[in-house]
PDB file of C-alpha atoms in Angstrom:
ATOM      1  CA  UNK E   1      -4.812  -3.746  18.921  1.00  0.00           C
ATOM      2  CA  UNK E   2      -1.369  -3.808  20.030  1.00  0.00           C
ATOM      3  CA  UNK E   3      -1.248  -0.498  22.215  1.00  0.00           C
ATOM      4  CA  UNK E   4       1.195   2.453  21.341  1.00  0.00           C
ATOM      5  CA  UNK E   5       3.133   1.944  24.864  1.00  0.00           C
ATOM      6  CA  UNK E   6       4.460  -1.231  23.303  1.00  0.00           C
ATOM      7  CA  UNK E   7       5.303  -0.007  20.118  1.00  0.00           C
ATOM      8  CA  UNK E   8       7.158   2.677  21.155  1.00  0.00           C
ATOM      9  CA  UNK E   9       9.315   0.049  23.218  1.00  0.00           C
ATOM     10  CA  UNK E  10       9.920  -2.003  20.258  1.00  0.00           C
ATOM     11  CA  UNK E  11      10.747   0.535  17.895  1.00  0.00           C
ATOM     12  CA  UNK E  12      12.392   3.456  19.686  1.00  0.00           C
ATOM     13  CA  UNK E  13      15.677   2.624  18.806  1.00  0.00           C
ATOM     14  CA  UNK E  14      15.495   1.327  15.165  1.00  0.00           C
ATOM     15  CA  UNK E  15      17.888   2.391  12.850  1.00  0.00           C
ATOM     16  CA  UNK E  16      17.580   3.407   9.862  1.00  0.00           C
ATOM     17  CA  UNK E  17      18.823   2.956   5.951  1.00  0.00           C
ATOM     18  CA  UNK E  18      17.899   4.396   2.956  1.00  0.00           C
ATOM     19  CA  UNK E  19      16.289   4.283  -0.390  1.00  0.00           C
ATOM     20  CA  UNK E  20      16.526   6.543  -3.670  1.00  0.00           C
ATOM     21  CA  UNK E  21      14.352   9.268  -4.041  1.00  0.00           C
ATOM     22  CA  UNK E  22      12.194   8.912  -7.506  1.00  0.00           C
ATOM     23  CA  UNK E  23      10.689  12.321  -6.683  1.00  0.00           C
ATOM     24  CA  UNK E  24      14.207  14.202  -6.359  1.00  0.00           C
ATOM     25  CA  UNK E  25      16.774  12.323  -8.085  1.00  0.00           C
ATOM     26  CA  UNK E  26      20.591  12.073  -7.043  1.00  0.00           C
ATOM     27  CA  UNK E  27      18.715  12.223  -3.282  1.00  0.00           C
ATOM     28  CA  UNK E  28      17.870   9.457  -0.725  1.00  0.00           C
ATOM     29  CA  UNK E  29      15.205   8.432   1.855  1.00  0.00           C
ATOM     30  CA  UNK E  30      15.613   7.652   5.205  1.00  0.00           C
ATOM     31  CA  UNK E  31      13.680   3.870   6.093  1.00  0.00           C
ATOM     32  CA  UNK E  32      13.779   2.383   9.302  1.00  0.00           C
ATOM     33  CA  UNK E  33      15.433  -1.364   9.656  1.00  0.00           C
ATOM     34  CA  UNK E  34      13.043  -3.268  11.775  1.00  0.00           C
ATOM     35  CA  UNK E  35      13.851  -6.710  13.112  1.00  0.00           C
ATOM     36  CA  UNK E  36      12.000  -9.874  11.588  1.00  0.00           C
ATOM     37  CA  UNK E  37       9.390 -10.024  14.786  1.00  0.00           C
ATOM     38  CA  UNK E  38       8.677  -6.428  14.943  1.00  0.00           C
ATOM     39  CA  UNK E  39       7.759  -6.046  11.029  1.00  0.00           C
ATOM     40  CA  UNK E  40       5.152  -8.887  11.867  1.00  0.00           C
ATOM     41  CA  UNK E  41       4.222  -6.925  14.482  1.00  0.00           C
ATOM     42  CA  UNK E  42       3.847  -3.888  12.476  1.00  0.00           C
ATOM     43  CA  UNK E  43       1.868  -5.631   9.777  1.00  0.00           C
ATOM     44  CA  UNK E  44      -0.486  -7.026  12.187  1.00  0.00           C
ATOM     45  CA  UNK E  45      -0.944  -3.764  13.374  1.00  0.00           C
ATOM     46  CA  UNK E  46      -1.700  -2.183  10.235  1.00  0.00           C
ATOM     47  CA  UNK E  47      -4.692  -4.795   9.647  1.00  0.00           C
ATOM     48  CA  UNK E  48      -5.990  -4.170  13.037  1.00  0.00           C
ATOM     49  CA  UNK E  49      -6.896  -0.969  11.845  1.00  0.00           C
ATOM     50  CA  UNK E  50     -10.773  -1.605  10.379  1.00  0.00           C
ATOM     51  CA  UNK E  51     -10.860   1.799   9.544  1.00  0.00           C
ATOM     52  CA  UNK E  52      -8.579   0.839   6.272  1.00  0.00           C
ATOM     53  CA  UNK E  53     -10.276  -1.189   3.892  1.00  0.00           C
ATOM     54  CA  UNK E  54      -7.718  -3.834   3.088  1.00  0.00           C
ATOM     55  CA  UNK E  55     -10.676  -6.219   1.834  1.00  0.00           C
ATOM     56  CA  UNK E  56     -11.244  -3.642  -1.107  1.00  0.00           C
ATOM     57  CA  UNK E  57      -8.206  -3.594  -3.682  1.00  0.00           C
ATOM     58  CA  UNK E  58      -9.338  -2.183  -6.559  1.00  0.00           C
ATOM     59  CA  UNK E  59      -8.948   1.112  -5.497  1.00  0.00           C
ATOM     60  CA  UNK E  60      -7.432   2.943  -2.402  1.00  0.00           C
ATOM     61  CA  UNK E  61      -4.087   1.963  -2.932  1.00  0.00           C
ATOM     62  CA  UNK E  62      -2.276   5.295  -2.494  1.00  0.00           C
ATOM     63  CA  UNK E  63      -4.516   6.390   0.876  1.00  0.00           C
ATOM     64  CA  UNK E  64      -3.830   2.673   2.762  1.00  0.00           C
ATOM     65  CA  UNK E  65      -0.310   3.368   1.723  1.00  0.00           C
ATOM     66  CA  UNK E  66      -0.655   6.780   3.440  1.00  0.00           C
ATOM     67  CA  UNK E  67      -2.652   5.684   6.049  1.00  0.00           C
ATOM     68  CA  UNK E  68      -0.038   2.569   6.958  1.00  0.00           C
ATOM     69  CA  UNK E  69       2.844   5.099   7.100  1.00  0.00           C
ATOM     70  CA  UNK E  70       1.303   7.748   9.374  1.00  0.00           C
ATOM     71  CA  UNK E  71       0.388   4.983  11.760  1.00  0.00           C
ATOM     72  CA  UNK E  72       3.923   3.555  11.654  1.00  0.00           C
ATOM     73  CA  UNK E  73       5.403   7.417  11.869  1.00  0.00           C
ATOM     74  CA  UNK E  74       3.408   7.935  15.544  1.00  0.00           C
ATOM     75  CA  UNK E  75       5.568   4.913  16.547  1.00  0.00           C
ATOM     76  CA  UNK E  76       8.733   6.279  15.782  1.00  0.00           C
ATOM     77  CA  UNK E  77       8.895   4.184  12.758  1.00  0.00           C
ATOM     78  CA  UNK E  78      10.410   5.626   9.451  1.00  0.00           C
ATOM     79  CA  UNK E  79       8.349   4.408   6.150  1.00  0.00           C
ATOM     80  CA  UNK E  80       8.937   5.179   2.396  1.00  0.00           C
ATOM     81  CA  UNK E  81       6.783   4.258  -0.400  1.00  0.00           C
ATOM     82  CA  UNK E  82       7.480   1.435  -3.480  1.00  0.00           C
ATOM     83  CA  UNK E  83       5.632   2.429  -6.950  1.00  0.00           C
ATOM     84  CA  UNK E  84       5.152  -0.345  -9.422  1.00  0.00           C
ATOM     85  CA  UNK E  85       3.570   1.439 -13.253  1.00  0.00           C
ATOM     86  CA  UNK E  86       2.736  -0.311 -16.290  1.00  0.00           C
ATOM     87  CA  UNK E  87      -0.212  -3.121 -17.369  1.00  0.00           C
ATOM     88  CA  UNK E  88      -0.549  -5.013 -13.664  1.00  0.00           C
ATOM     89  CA  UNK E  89      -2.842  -7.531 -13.235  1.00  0.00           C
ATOM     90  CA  UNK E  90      -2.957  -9.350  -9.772  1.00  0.00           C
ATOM     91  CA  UNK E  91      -5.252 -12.020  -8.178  1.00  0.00           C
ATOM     92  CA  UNK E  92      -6.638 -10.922  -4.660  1.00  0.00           C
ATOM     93  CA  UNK E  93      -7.804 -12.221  -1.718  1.00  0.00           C
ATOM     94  CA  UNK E  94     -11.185 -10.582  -2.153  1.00  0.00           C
ATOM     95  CA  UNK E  95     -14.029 -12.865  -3.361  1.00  0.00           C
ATOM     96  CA  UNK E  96     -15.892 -10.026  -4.643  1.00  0.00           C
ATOM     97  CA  UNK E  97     -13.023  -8.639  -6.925  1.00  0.00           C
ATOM     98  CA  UNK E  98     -10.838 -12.044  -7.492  1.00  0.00           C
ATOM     99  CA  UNK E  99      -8.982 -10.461 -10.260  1.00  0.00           C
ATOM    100  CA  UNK E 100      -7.637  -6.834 -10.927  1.00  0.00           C
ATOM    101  CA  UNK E 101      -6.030  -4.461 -13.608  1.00  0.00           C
ATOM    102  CA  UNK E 102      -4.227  -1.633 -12.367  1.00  0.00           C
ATOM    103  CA  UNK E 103      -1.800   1.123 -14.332  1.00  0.00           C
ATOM    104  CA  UNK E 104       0.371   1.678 -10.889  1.00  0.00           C
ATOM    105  CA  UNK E 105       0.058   0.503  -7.424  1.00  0.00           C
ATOM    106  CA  UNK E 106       1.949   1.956  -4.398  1.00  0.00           C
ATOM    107  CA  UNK E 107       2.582   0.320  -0.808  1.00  0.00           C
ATOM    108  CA  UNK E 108       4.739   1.353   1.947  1.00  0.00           C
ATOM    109  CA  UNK E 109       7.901  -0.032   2.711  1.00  0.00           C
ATOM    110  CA  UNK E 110      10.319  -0.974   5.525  1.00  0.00           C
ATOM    111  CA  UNK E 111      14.166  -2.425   5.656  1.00  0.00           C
ATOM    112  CA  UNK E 112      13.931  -5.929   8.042  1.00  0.00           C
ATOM    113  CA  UNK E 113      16.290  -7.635   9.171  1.00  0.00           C
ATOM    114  CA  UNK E 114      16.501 -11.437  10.543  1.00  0.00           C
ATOM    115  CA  UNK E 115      20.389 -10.686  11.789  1.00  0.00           C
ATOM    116  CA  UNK E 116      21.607 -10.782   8.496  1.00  0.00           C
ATOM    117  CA  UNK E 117      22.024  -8.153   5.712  1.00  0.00           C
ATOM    118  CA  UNK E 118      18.952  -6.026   6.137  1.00  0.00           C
ATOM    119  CA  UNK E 119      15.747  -6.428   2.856  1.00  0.00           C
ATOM    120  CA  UNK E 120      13.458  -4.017   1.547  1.00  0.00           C
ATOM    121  CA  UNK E 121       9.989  -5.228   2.406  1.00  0.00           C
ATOM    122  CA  UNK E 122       6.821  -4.458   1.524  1.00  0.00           C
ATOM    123  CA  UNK E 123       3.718  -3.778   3.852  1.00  0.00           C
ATOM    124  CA  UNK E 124       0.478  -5.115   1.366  1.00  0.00           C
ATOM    125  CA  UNK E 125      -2.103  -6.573   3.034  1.00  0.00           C
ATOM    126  CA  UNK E 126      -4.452  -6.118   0.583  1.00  0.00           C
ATOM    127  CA  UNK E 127      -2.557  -8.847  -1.229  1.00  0.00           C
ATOM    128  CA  UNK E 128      -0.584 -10.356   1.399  1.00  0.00           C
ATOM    129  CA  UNK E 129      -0.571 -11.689   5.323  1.00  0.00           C
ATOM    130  CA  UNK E 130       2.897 -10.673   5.781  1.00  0.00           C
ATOM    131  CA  UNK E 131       5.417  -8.477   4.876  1.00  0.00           C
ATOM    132  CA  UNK E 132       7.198  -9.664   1.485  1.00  0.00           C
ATOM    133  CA  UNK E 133      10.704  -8.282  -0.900  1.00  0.00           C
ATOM    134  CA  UNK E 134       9.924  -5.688  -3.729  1.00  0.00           C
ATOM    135  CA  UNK E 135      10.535  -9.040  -6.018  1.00  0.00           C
ATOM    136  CA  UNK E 136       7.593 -11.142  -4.194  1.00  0.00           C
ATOM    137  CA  UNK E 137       5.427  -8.206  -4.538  1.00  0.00           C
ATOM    138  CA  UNK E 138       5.673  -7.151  -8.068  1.00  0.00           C
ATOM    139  CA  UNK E 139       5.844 -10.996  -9.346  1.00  0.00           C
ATOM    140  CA  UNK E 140       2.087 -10.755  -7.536  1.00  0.00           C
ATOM    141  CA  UNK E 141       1.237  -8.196 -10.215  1.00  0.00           C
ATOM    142  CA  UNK E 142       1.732 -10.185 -13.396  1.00  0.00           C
ATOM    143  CA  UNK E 143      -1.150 -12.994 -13.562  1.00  0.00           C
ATOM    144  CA  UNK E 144      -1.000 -13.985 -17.088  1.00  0.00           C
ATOM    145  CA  UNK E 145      -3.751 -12.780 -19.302  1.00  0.00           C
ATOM    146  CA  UNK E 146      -5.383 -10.744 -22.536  1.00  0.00           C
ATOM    147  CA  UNK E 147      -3.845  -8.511 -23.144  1.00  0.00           C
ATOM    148  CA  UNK E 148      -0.508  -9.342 -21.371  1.00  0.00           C
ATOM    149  CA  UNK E 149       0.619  -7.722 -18.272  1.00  0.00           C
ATOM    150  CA  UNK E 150       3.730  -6.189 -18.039  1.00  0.00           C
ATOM    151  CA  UNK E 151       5.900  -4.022 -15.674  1.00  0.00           C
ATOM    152  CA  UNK E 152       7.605  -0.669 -16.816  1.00  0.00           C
ATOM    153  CA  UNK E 153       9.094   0.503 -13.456  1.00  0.00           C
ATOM    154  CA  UNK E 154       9.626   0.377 -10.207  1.00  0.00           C
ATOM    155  CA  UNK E 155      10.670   3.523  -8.457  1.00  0.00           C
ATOM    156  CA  UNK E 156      10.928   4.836  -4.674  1.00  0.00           C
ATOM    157  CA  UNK E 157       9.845   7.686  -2.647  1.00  0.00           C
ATOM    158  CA  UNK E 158       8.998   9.206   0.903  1.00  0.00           C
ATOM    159  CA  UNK E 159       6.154   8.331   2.559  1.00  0.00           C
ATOM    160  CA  UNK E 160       4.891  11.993   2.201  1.00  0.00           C
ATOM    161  CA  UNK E 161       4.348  11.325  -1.245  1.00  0.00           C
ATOM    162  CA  UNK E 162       0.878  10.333  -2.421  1.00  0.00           C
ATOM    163  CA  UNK E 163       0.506  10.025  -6.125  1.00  0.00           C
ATOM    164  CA  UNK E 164       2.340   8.325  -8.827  1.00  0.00           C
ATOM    165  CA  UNK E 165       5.453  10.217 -10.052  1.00  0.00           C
ATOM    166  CA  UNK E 166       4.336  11.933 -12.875  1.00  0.00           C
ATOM    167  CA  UNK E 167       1.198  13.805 -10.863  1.00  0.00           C
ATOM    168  CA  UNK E 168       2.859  15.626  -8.009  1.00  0.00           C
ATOM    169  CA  UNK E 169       6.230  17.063  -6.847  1.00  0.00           C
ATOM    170  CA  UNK E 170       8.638  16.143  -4.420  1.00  0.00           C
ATOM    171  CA  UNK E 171       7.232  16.574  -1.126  1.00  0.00           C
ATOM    172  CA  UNK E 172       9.174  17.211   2.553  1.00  0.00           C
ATOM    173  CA  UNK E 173       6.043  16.841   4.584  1.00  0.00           C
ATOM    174  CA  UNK E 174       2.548  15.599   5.356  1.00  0.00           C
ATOM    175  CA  UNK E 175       0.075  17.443   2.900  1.00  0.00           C
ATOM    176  CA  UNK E 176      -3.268  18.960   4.613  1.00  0.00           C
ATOM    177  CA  UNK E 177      -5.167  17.972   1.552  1.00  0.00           C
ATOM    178  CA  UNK E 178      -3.722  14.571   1.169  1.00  0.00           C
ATOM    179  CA  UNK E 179      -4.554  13.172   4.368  1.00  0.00           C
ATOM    180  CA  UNK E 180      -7.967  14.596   4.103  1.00  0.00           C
ATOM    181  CA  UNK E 181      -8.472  12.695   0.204  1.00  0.00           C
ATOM    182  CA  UNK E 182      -6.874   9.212   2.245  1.00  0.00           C
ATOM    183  CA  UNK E 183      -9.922   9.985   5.222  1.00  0.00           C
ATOM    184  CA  UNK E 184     -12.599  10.242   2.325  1.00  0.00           C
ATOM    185  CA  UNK E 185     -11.348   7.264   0.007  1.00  0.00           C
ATOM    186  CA  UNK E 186     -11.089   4.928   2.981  1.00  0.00           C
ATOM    187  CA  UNK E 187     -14.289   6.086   4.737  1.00  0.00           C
ATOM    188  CA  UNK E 188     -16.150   5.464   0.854  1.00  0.00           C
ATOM    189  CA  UNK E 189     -14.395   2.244   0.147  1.00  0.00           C
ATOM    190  CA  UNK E 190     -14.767   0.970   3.536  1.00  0.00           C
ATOM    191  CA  UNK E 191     -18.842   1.346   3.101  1.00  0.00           C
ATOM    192  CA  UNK E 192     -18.305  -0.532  -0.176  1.00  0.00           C
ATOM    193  CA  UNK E 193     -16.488  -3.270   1.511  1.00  0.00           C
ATOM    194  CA  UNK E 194     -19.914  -3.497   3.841  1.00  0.00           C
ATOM    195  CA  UNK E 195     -22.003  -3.302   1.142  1.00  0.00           C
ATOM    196  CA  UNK E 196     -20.222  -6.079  -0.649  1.00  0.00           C
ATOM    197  CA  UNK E 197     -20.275  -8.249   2.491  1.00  0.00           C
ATOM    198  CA  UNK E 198     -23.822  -8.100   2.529  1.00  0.00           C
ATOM    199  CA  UNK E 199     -24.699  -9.476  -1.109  1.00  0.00           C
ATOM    200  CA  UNK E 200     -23.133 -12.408   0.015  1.00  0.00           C
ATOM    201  CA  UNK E 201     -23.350 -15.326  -2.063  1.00  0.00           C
ATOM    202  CA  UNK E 202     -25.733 -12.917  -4.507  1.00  0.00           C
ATOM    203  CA  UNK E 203     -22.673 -11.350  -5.707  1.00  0.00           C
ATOM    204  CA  UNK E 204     -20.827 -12.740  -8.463  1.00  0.00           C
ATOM    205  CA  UNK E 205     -17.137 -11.977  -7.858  1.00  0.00           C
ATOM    206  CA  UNK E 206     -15.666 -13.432 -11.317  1.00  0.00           C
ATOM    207  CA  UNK E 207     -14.830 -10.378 -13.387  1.00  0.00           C
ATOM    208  CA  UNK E 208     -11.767  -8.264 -13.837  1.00  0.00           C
ATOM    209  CA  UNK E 209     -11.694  -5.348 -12.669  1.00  0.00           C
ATOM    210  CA  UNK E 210      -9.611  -2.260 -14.005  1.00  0.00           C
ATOM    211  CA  UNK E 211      -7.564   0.261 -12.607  1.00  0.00           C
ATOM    212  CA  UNK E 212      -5.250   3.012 -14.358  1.00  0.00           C
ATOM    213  CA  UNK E 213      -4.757   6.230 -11.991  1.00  0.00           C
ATOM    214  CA  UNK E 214      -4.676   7.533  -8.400  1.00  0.00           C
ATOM    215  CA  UNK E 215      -8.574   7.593  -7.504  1.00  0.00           C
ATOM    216  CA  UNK E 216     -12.342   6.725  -8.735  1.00  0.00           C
ATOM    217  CA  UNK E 217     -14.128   3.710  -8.644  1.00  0.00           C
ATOM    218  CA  UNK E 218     -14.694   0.238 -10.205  1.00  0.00           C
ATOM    219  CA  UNK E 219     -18.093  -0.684 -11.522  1.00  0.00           C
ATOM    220  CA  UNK E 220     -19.473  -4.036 -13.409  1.00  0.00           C
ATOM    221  CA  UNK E 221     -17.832  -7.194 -13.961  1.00  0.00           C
ATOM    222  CA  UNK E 222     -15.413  -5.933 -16.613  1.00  0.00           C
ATOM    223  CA  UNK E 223     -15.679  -2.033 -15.444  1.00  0.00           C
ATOM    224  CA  UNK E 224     -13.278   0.353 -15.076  1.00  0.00           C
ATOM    225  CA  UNK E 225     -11.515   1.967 -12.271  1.00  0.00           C
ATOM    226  CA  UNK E 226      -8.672   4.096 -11.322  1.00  0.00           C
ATOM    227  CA  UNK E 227      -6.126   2.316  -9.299  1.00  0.00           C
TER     228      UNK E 227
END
């Protein structure tokens, strides 16, 4: 793991831009603007930590989100939060759970730039190995299918904010209860990432799963989940 010494000399002096604020409109986030080799950096990072269980998409989304931008935020490192609702269905690196349905899925976010005019990027490596535009990330989402997916909207928000828009209000600060639900969720899913490991070849990863909400599980080849 990179240590924290280093981060803070990469990133003490980033600047910063900002994004709308979905969760109080007419106002704006503050996101840091990281150069192309330290947003690798960060991402690598991020999946250094074992603790998050990046090899379990189904569900989770909302605490690795969390759990990304808290780890960014202790190196001085400014994070908001990209929502994507609607009928999503994405293709994952996970043998065990090739293919997913979710109703929203949320991922933090970063400005980089490469000396030029600075780009949104998303931090995903549940579906990615590197940081990618809002564009790349959402065109992930819409594997073709029965019934078809389809995107309804895209929307921003701090990185204090946990759920989906329509579940929680606009929040200025780290929530007590929040951070404890990311613990639990990533502690459960990252014993059902071992357990999944060890059926091996035994378990057939083929189905769909499905995902619609903020928490729960995912059960069965065709079973249903909240995202």
């Amino acid at each position: 793991m990179i240590t924290r010494i280093l981060f803070l000399a990469l990133f003490a002096l980033a600047a910063t831009m900002t994004i709308p604020d979905a969760f109080a409109p007419g106002k704006d986030v503050d996101v840091s603007v990281l150069s192309t080799a330290q947003a690798d950096r960060l991402f690598t990072e991020f999946k250094s930590h074992t603790e998050i269980p990046f090899n379990y998409p189904p569900d989770g989304c909302y605490a690795r989100a969390t759990a990304m931008s808290k780890i960014a935020e202790e190196e001085k490192i400014e994070m908001g939060k990209v929502w994507a609702t609607g009928y999503l269905r994405v293709k994952t690196k996970s043998k065990y759970t090739p293919t997913i349905e979710w109703g929203y899925h949320v991922a933090p976010v970063v400005y980089v730039s490469d000396g030029g005019k600075p780009k949104l990027m998303v931090f995903d490596p549940s579906l990615f190995d590197k940081p990618v535009t809002v564009d790349e990330w959402t065109a992930k989402m819409n594997v073709d299918g029965n019934p078809k997916p389809h995107l309804d909207k895209i929307y921003y928000g701090a990185r204090y904010q946990f759920g989906p828009l329509d579940t929680e209000p606009k929040k200025y600060s780290w929530n007590k209860e929040d951070i404890e639900t990311s613990k639990e969720v990533m502690e459960e899913y990252t014993e059902t990432e071992k357990k999944l490991e060890a059926l091996g070849e035994g378990f057939n990863g083929g189905g769909s799963f499905f995902g619609s909400g903020s928490s729960g599980s995912s059960s069965g080849q065709t079973g249903q989940g909240v995202r």
